Coordinates of C-alpha atoms in Angstrom, one line a residue:
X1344 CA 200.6 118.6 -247.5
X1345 CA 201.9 119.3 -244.2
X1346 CA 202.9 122.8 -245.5
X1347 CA 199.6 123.9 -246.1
X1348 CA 198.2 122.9 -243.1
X1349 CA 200.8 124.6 -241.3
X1350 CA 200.5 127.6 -243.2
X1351 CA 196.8 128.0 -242.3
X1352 CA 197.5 126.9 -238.9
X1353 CA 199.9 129.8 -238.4
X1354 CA 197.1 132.2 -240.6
X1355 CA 194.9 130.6 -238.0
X1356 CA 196.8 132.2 -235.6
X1357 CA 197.7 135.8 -236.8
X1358 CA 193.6 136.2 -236.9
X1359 CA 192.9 134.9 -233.3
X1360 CA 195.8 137.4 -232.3
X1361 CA 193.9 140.0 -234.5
X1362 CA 190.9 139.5 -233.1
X1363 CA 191.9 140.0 -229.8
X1364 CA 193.9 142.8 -230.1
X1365 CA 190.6 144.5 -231.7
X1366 CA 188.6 143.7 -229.3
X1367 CA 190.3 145.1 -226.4
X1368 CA 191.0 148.1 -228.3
X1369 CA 186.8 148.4 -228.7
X1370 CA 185.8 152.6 -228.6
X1371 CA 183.2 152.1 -225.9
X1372 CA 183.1 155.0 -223.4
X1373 CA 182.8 154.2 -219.6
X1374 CA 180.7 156.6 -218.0
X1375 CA 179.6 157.0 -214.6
X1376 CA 176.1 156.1 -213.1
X1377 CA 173.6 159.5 -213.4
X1378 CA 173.1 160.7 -210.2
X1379 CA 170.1 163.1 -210.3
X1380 CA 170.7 166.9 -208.9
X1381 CA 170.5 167.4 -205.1
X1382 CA 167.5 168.3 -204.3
X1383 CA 165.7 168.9 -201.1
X1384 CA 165.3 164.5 -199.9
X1385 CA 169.2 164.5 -200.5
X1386 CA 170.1 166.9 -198.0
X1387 CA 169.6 168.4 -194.5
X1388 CA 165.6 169.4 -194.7
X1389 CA 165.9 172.1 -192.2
X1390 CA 169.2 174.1 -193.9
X1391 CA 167.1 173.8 -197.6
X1392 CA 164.1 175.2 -195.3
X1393 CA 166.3 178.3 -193.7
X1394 CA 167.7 179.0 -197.6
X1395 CA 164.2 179.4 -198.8
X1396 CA 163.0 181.3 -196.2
X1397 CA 165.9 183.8 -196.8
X1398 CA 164.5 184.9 -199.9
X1399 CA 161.4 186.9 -199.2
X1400 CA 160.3 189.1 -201.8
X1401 CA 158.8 186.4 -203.8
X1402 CA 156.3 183.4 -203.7
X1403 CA 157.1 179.8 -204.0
X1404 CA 155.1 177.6 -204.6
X1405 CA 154.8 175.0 -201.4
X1406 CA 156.3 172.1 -201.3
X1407 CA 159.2 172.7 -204.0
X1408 CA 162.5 171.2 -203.6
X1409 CA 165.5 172.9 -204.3
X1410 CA 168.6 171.7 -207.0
X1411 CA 171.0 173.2 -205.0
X1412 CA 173.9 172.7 -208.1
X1413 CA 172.0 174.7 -210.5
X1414 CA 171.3 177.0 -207.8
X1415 CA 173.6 180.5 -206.9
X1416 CA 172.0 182.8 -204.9
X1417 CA 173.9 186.1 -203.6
X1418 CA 172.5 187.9 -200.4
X1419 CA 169.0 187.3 -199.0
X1420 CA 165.4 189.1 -197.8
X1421 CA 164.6 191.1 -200.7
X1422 CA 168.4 192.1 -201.3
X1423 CA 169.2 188.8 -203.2
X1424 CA 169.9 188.1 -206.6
X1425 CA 171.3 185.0 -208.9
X1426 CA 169.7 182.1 -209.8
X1427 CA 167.4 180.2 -207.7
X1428 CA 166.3 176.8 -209.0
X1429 CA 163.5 174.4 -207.8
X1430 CA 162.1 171.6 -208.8
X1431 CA 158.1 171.0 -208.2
X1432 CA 155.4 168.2 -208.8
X1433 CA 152.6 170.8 -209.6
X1434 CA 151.7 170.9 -213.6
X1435 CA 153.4 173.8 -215.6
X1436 CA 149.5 175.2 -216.1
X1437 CA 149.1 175.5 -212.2
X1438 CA 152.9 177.0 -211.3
X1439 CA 152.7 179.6 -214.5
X1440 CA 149.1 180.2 -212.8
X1441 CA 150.4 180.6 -209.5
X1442 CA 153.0 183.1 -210.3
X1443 CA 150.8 185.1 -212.7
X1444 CA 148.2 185.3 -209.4
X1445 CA 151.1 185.8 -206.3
X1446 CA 153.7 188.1 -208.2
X1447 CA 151.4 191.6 -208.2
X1448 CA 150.7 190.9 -204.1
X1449 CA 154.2 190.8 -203.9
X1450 CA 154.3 194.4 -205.9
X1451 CA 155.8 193.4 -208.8
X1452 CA 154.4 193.8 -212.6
X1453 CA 153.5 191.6 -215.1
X1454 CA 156.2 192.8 -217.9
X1455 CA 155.9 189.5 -220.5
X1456 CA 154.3 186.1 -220.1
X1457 CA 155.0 183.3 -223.0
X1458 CA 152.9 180.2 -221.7
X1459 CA 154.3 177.1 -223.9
X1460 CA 156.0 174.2 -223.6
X1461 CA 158.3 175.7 -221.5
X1462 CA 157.2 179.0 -220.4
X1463 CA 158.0 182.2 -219.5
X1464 CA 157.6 184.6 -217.2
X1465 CA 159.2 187.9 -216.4
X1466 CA 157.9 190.6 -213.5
X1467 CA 159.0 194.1 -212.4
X1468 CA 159.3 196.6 -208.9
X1469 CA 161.4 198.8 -208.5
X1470 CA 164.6 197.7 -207.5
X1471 CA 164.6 194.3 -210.0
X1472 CA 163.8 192.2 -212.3
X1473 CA 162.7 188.2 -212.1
X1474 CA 162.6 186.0 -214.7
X1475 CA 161.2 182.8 -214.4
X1476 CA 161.6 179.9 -216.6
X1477 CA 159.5 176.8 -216.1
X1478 CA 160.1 173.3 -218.5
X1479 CA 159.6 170.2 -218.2
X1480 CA 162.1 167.9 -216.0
X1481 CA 160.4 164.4 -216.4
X1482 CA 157.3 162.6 -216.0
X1483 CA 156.0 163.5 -212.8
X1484 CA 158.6 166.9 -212.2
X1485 CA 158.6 170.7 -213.6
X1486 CA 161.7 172.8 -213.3
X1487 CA 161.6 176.1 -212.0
X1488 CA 164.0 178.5 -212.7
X1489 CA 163.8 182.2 -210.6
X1490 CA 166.8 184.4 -212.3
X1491 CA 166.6 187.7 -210.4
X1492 CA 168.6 190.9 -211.5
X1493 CA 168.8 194.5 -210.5
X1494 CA 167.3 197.2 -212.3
X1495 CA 170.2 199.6 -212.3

């Protein structure tokens, strides 16, 4: 008798050991805590204002914020070109409108409009080309996204 209950003493045992072993080998992934993109209440307000104001050859629409890690921008005044990203509170009806109406006093052209879920724009002068992509970001926020290239 005292063989058995050694025996599933020691069996007793082995699966406690087991058990342990796979649980500290579990496959769960540490990640980090999200931190949203920097935008303009996350950095110096007056250098986001002086980068804005370096690009002048197009609207924006007031009071946008800027993601300045989605955003690479090369040169400035109407000599720039990259990507410029911003991030609004405006609905996507009013910013598509407000492109649609500042763009031609700006002297570009209306080339293709696609008004959707996440719609998009693309205007024309004559030294470049802007594409603008605006989507979603969450509940209360639109992203805008300002891609300008040279013609040539």
């Amino acid at each position: 008798m005292e063989k058995i209950q050694v025996k599933s003493l020691i069996i007793l045992f082995i699966n406690v050991v087991l058990m342990s072993y796979l649980y500290s080998c579990s496959t769960s992934i540490k990640t980090s805590k999200y931190k949203g993109p920097k935008t303009q209440d996350s950095v110096d307000n007056t250098k986001v204002k002086n980068y804005l104001s370096e690009i002048t050859d197009i609207p924006l629409p007031s009071k946008s914020e800027i993601d300045l890690e989605k955003t690479v921008v090369v040169g400035k005044q109407d000599n720039w070109m990259g990507r410029l990203t911003l991030i609004n509170k405006n609905p996507i009806d009013e910013i598509f409108s407000f492109f649609v109406n500042e763009m031609p006093k700006f002297d570009f052209k209306e080339r293709s409009l696609i008004r959707s879920a996440e719609s998009i724009l693309i205007f024309q002068n004559n030294k470049k080309t802007i594409f603008i992509k605006i989507s979603k970001l969450n509940f209360r926020k639109n992203y805008i996204e300002i891609t300008s290239t040279p013609i040539n």
